[in-house]
PDB file of C-alpha atoms in Angstrom:
ATOM      1  CA  PRO A   5     -21.600 -48.904   9.658  1.00 83.00           C
ATOM      2  CA  ASN A   6     -19.764 -48.254   6.312  1.00 89.00           C
ATOM      3  CA  MET A   7     -16.954 -46.573   7.995  1.00 90.00           C
ATOM      4  CA  ALA A   8     -14.253 -49.137   7.071  1.00 91.00           C
ATOM      5  CA  GLU A   9     -15.745 -48.845   3.180  1.00 92.00           C
ATOM      6  CA  THR A  10     -15.582 -45.472   3.053  1.00 93.00           C
ATOM      7  CA  ALA A  11     -11.951 -44.925   4.304  1.00 93.00           C
ATOM      8  CA  ARG A  12     -11.039 -48.062   2.292  1.00 92.00           C
ATOM      9  CA  GLN A  13     -12.056 -46.533  -0.970  1.00 92.00           C
ATOM     10  CA  SER A  14     -10.883 -42.870   0.063  1.00 93.00           C
ATOM     11  CA  GLY A  15      -7.760 -44.110   1.209  1.00 89.00           C
ATOM     12  CA  ALA A  16      -8.083 -41.905   4.051  1.00 92.00           C
ATOM     13  CA  GLY A  17      -6.091 -42.415   7.266  1.00 94.00           C
ATOM     14  CA  VAL A  18      -7.987 -43.775  10.412  1.00 96.00           C
ATOM     15  CA  ILE A  19      -7.707 -43.391  14.023  1.00 97.00           C
ATOM     16  CA  LEU A  20      -8.620 -46.473  16.271  1.00 96.00           C
ATOM     17  CA  MET A  21      -9.463 -45.075  19.241  1.00 97.00           C
ATOM     18  CA  HIS A  22     -10.551 -46.925  22.706  1.00 97.00           C
ATOM     19  CA  ARG A  23     -12.991 -45.682  24.967  1.00 95.00           C
ATOM     20  CA  GLN A  24     -15.185 -47.678  27.637  1.00 93.00           C
ATOM     21  CA  GLY A  25     -19.074 -47.251  27.550  1.00 89.00           C
ATOM     22  CA  LEU A  26     -20.654 -44.108  25.855  1.00 89.00           C
ATOM     23  CA  PRO A  27     -20.093 -40.081  26.421  1.00 90.00           C
ATOM     24  CA  PRO A  28     -23.241 -39.531  28.478  1.00 91.00           C
ATOM     25  CA  ASN A  29     -22.092 -42.286  30.957  1.00 92.00           C
ATOM     26  CA  MET A  30     -18.415 -43.524  30.096  1.00 89.00           C
ATOM     27  CA  GLN A  31     -16.941 -41.917  33.277  1.00 90.00           C
ATOM     28  CA  ASP A  32     -19.705 -42.771  35.721  1.00 91.00           C
ATOM     29  CA  ASP A  33     -17.715 -46.091  36.972  1.00 92.00           C
ATOM     30  CA  PRO A  34     -15.156 -47.108  34.455  1.00 94.00           C
ATOM     31  CA  ARG A  35     -13.662 -50.603  35.762  1.00 95.00           C
ATOM     32  CA  TYR A  36     -10.631 -52.562  34.347  1.00 97.00           C
ATOM     33  CA  ASP A  37      -9.179 -56.046  35.544  1.00 97.00           C
ATOM     34  CA  ASP A  38      -6.014 -54.660  33.700  1.00 98.00           C
ATOM     35  CA  VAL A  39      -6.280 -51.608  31.709  1.00 98.00           C
ATOM     36  CA  VAL A  40      -3.007 -51.901  30.153  1.00 98.00           C
ATOM     37  CA  ARG A  41      -3.497 -55.432  29.478  1.00 97.00           C
ATOM     38  CA  GLU A  42      -7.265 -54.692  28.058  1.00 97.00           C
ATOM     39  CA  VAL A  43      -6.457 -51.358  26.035  1.00 98.00           C
ATOM     40  CA  ALA A  44      -3.341 -53.406  24.507  1.00 97.00           C
ATOM     41  CA  ALA A  45      -5.499 -56.597  23.852  1.00 97.00           C
ATOM     42  CA  TRP A  46      -8.185 -54.378  22.223  1.00 97.00           C
ATOM     43  CA  GLN A  47      -5.742 -52.152  19.870  1.00 97.00           C
ATOM     44  CA  THR A  48      -4.516 -55.739  18.677  1.00 96.00           C
ATOM     45  CA  GLU A  49      -8.237 -57.027  18.053  1.00 96.00           C
ATOM     46  CA  ARG A  50      -9.075 -53.317  16.110  1.00 95.00           C
ATOM     47  CA  LEU A  51      -5.876 -53.702  13.975  1.00 95.00           C
ATOM     48  CA  ALA A  52      -6.916 -57.107  12.788  1.00 95.00           C
ATOM     49  CA  ALA A  53     -10.520 -56.101  12.161  1.00 94.00           C
ATOM     50  CA  ALA A  54      -9.416 -53.253  10.341  1.00 94.00           C
ATOM     51  CA  GLU A  55      -7.060 -55.175   7.903  1.00 93.00           C
ATOM     52  CA  THR A  56      -9.699 -57.772   7.318  1.00 94.00           C
ATOM     53  CA  ALA A  57     -11.921 -54.822   6.108  1.00 93.00           C
ATOM     54  CA  GLY A  58      -9.367 -53.902   3.878  1.00 93.00           C
ATOM     55  CA  LEU A  59      -7.904 -51.073   5.337  1.00 94.00           C
ATOM     56  CA  ASP A  60      -4.434 -50.453   4.149  1.00 93.00           C
ATOM     57  CA  PRO A  61      -2.428 -50.960   7.567  1.00 92.00           C
ATOM     58  CA  GLN A  62      -0.442 -47.660   6.554  1.00 93.00           C
ATOM     59  CA  THR A  63      -3.569 -45.577   6.685  1.00 94.00           C
ATOM     60  CA  LEU A  64      -4.195 -46.623  10.788  1.00 96.00           C
ATOM     61  CA  ALA A  65      -3.166 -44.887  14.095  1.00 97.00           C
ATOM     62  CA  LEU A  66      -4.107 -46.296  17.556  1.00 97.00           C
ATOM     63  CA  ASP A  67      -5.556 -43.785  20.450  1.00 98.00           C
ATOM     64  CA  PRO A  68      -5.831 -45.431  23.897  1.00 98.00           C
ATOM     65  CA  GLY A  69      -8.354 -43.125  24.926  1.00 97.00           C
ATOM     66  CA  ILE A  70      -6.640 -41.299  27.786  1.00 97.00           C
ATOM     67  CA  GLY A  71      -9.821 -40.069  29.780  1.00 94.00           C
ATOM     68  CA  LEU A  72     -12.264 -41.863  27.775  1.00 96.00           C
ATOM     69  CA  GLY A  73     -14.066 -44.220  29.873  1.00 96.00           C
ATOM     70  CA  LYS A  74     -11.059 -44.235  32.405  1.00 97.00           C
ATOM     71  CA  THR A  75     -10.355 -43.009  35.704  1.00 97.00           C
ATOM     72  CA  THR A  76      -7.165 -40.998  36.769  1.00 97.00           C
ATOM     73  CA  LYS A  77      -5.388 -44.414  38.012  1.00 97.00           C
ATOM     74  CA  HIS A  78      -6.600 -45.659  34.601  1.00 98.00           C
ATOM     75  CA  ASN A  79      -5.055 -43.122  32.669  1.00 98.00           C
ATOM     76  CA  LEU A  80      -1.598 -42.982  34.610  1.00 98.00           C
ATOM     77  CA  GLN A  81      -1.526 -46.804  34.009  1.00 98.00           C
ATOM     78  CA  LEU A  82      -1.846 -46.173  30.519  1.00 98.00           C
ATOM     79  CA  LEU A  83       0.793 -43.658  30.377  1.00 97.00           C
ATOM     80  CA  ALA A  84       3.179 -45.172  32.443  1.00 97.00           C
ATOM     81  CA  ASN A  85       2.841 -48.219  30.149  1.00 97.00           C
ATOM     82  CA  LEU A  86       3.139 -46.283  26.732  1.00 96.00           C
ATOM     83  CA  PRO A  87       5.773 -49.012  25.407  1.00 94.00           C
ATOM     84  CA  THR A  88       3.455 -52.181  26.004  1.00 94.00           C
ATOM     85  CA  LEU A  89       0.910 -50.131  23.962  1.00 96.00           C
ATOM     86  CA  ALA A  90       3.185 -49.113  21.272  1.00 93.00           C
ATOM     87  CA  ARG A  91       3.979 -52.801  20.757  1.00 92.00           C
ATOM     88  CA  SER A  92       0.464 -53.829  20.515  1.00 92.00           C
ATOM     89  CA  ALA A  93       0.110 -50.987  18.166  1.00 92.00           C
ATOM     90  CA  GLY A  94       1.850 -53.332  15.721  1.00 89.00           C
ATOM     91  CA  GLY A  95       4.604 -50.657  14.436  1.00 92.00           C
ATOM     92  CA  ARG A  96       1.799 -48.180  13.782  1.00 96.00           C
ATOM     93  CA  PRO A  97       1.628 -44.468  15.141  1.00 96.00           C
ATOM     94  CA  LEU A  98       0.113 -43.910  18.421  1.00 97.00           C
ATOM     95  CA  LEU A  99      -1.793 -40.798  19.078  1.00 97.00           C
ATOM     96  CA  ILE A 100      -2.140 -39.331  22.773  1.00 98.00           C
ATOM     97  CA  GLY A 101      -5.082 -36.990  23.571  1.00 97.00           C
ATOM     98  CA  LEU A 102      -4.281 -35.603  27.165  1.00 95.00           C
ATOM     99  CA  SER A 103      -4.614 -31.759  26.396  1.00 96.00           C
ATOM    100  CA  ARG A 104      -6.389 -29.875  29.647  1.00 97.00           C
ATOM    101  CA  LYS A 105      -7.918 -33.307  30.491  1.00 96.00           C
ATOM    102  CA  ARG A 106      -9.912 -33.326  34.028  1.00 95.00           C
ATOM    103  CA  TRP A 107      -8.020 -36.148  35.400  1.00 97.00           C
ATOM    104  CA  LEU A 108      -5.068 -33.691  35.040  1.00 98.00           C
ATOM    105  CA  GLY A 109      -7.200 -31.409  37.203  1.00 97.00           C
ATOM    106  CA  GLU A 110      -7.633 -34.042  39.760  1.00 97.00           C
ATOM    107  CA  ILE A 111      -3.928 -34.676  40.123  1.00 98.00           C
ATOM    108  CA  THR A 112      -3.259 -30.576  40.016  1.00 98.00           C
ATOM    109  CA  GLY A 113      -6.079 -29.147  41.696  1.00 98.00           C
ATOM    110  CA  ARG A 114      -6.921 -27.413  38.902  1.00 97.00           C
ATOM    111  CA  SER A 115     -10.997 -27.191  38.148  1.00 96.00           C
ATOM    112  CA  ILE A 116     -10.320 -25.027  35.015  1.00 97.00           C
ATOM    113  CA  PRO A 117      -9.478 -26.587  31.929  1.00 97.00           C
ATOM    114  CA  ALA A 118      -7.503 -23.448  30.641  1.00 95.00           C
ATOM    115  CA  GLU A 119      -5.243 -23.561  33.728  1.00 97.00           C
ATOM    116  CA  ARG A 120      -3.692 -27.121  33.154  1.00 98.00           C
ATOM    117  CA  LEU A 121      -1.177 -26.092  30.591  1.00 97.00           C
ATOM    118  CA  SER A 122       1.712 -26.657  32.991  1.00 97.00           C
ATOM    119  CA  ALA A 123       0.284 -30.314  33.589  1.00 98.00           C
ATOM    120  CA  THR A 124      -0.676 -30.950  29.655  1.00 98.00           C
ATOM    121  CA  MET A 125       2.978 -29.774  28.835  1.00 98.00           C
ATOM    122  CA  ALA A 126       4.513 -32.276  31.500  1.00 98.00           C
ATOM    123  CA  GLY A 127       2.099 -34.960  29.899  1.00 97.00           C
ATOM    124  CA  VAL A 128       3.545 -33.880  26.573  1.00 97.00           C
ATOM    125  CA  VAL A 129       6.898 -34.544  27.497  1.00 97.00           C
ATOM    126  CA  TRP A 130       6.571 -37.963  29.041  1.00 97.00           C
ATOM    127  CA  THR A 131       4.402 -39.157  26.210  1.00 97.00           C
ATOM    128  CA  ALA A 132       6.930 -37.901  23.677  1.00 96.00           C
ATOM    129  CA  MET A 133       9.904 -39.544  25.437  1.00 95.00           C
ATOM    130  CA  ALA A 134       7.484 -42.612  25.851  1.00 94.00           C
ATOM    131  CA  GLY A 135       7.016 -43.339  22.191  1.00 91.00           C
ATOM    132  CA  ALA A 136       3.947 -41.520  21.356  1.00 95.00           C
ATOM    133  CA  HIS A 137       3.789 -40.417  17.742  1.00 94.00           C
ATOM    134  CA  VAL A 138       1.023 -37.705  17.648  1.00 96.00           C
ATOM    135  CA  LEU A 139      -0.047 -35.506  20.420  1.00 97.00           C
ATOM    136  CA  ARG A 140      -3.649 -33.890  20.084  1.00 97.00           C
ATOM    137  CA  VAL A 141      -3.243 -30.554  22.190  1.00 97.00           C
ATOM    138  CA  HIS A 142      -4.905 -27.386  22.658  1.00 96.00           C
ATOM    139  CA  ASP A 143      -2.096 -24.829  22.997  1.00 97.00           C
ATOM    140  CA  VAL A 144       0.172 -25.838  20.002  1.00 98.00           C
ATOM    141  CA  GLY A 145       2.715 -23.313  20.435  1.00 98.00           C
ATOM    142  CA  ALA A 146       3.375 -24.267  23.742  1.00 97.00           C
ATOM    143  CA  ALA A 147       3.793 -28.168  22.631  1.00 98.00           C
ATOM    144  CA  ARG A 148       5.702 -27.084  19.823  1.00 98.00           C
ATOM    145  CA  ASP A 149       8.174 -25.441  22.144  1.00 98.00           C
ATOM    146  CA  VAL A 150       8.674 -28.053  24.802  1.00 97.00           C
ATOM    147  CA  LEU A 151       9.008 -30.868  22.136  1.00 97.00           C
ATOM    148  CA  LEU A 152      11.906 -28.487  20.235  1.00 98.00           C
ATOM    149  CA  VAL A 153      13.559 -28.103  23.424  1.00 97.00           C
ATOM    150  CA  LEU A 154      13.147 -31.655  24.640  1.00 96.00           C
ATOM    151  CA  GLN A 155      14.764 -32.551  21.010  1.00 96.00           C
ATOM    152  CA  ALA A 156      17.659 -30.393  21.346  1.00 97.00           C
ATOM    153  CA  LEU A 157      18.654 -31.987  24.576  1.00 96.00           C
ATOM    154  CA  GLN A 158      18.250 -35.270  23.339  1.00 95.00           C
ATOM    155  CA  LYS A 159      20.329 -34.541  20.229  1.00 96.00           C
ATOM    156  CA  GLU A 160      23.284 -32.963  22.683  1.00 96.00           C
ATOM    157  CA  ARG A 161      23.027 -36.113  24.573  1.00 94.00           C
ATOM    158  CA  ARG A 162      23.588 -38.447  21.938  1.00 95.00           C
ATOM    159  CA  ALA A 163      26.379 -36.298  20.311  1.00 95.00           C
ATOM    160  CA  SER A 164      27.997 -35.901  23.587  1.00 90.00           C
TER     161      SER A 164
END
């Protein structure tokens, strides 16, 4: 209950992360009428609440909670619409955590999380190109290499 005050007093950064339900049951039957619209509205609401609580907007980042109270379809809809989520983040950084998630295994048929590196890297490229600012990954070296190649290609395209 004192998290906002503690963060305000210390100047700590805060990540506002969406999830539906609680960890023991949030994957049981997640439902949304329009997951993108609902998460975007939640982001706007949480940003306003954080600012009302006295938090410096410059210390805030938003995480749509990929895989947390969401089906594979929900996750795909959110990631396909990252620009919408970025707009509802009010210019604040957007954090995406998709590394090794179960829904990637559902798409690829990889039941073992450690075997989802390629799927994770595909998501890293997609989210970086779609406007994510922070990527939470397990395989930092691989993600770094993927992003360095992506940046080199983008730089070359701009120079051409």
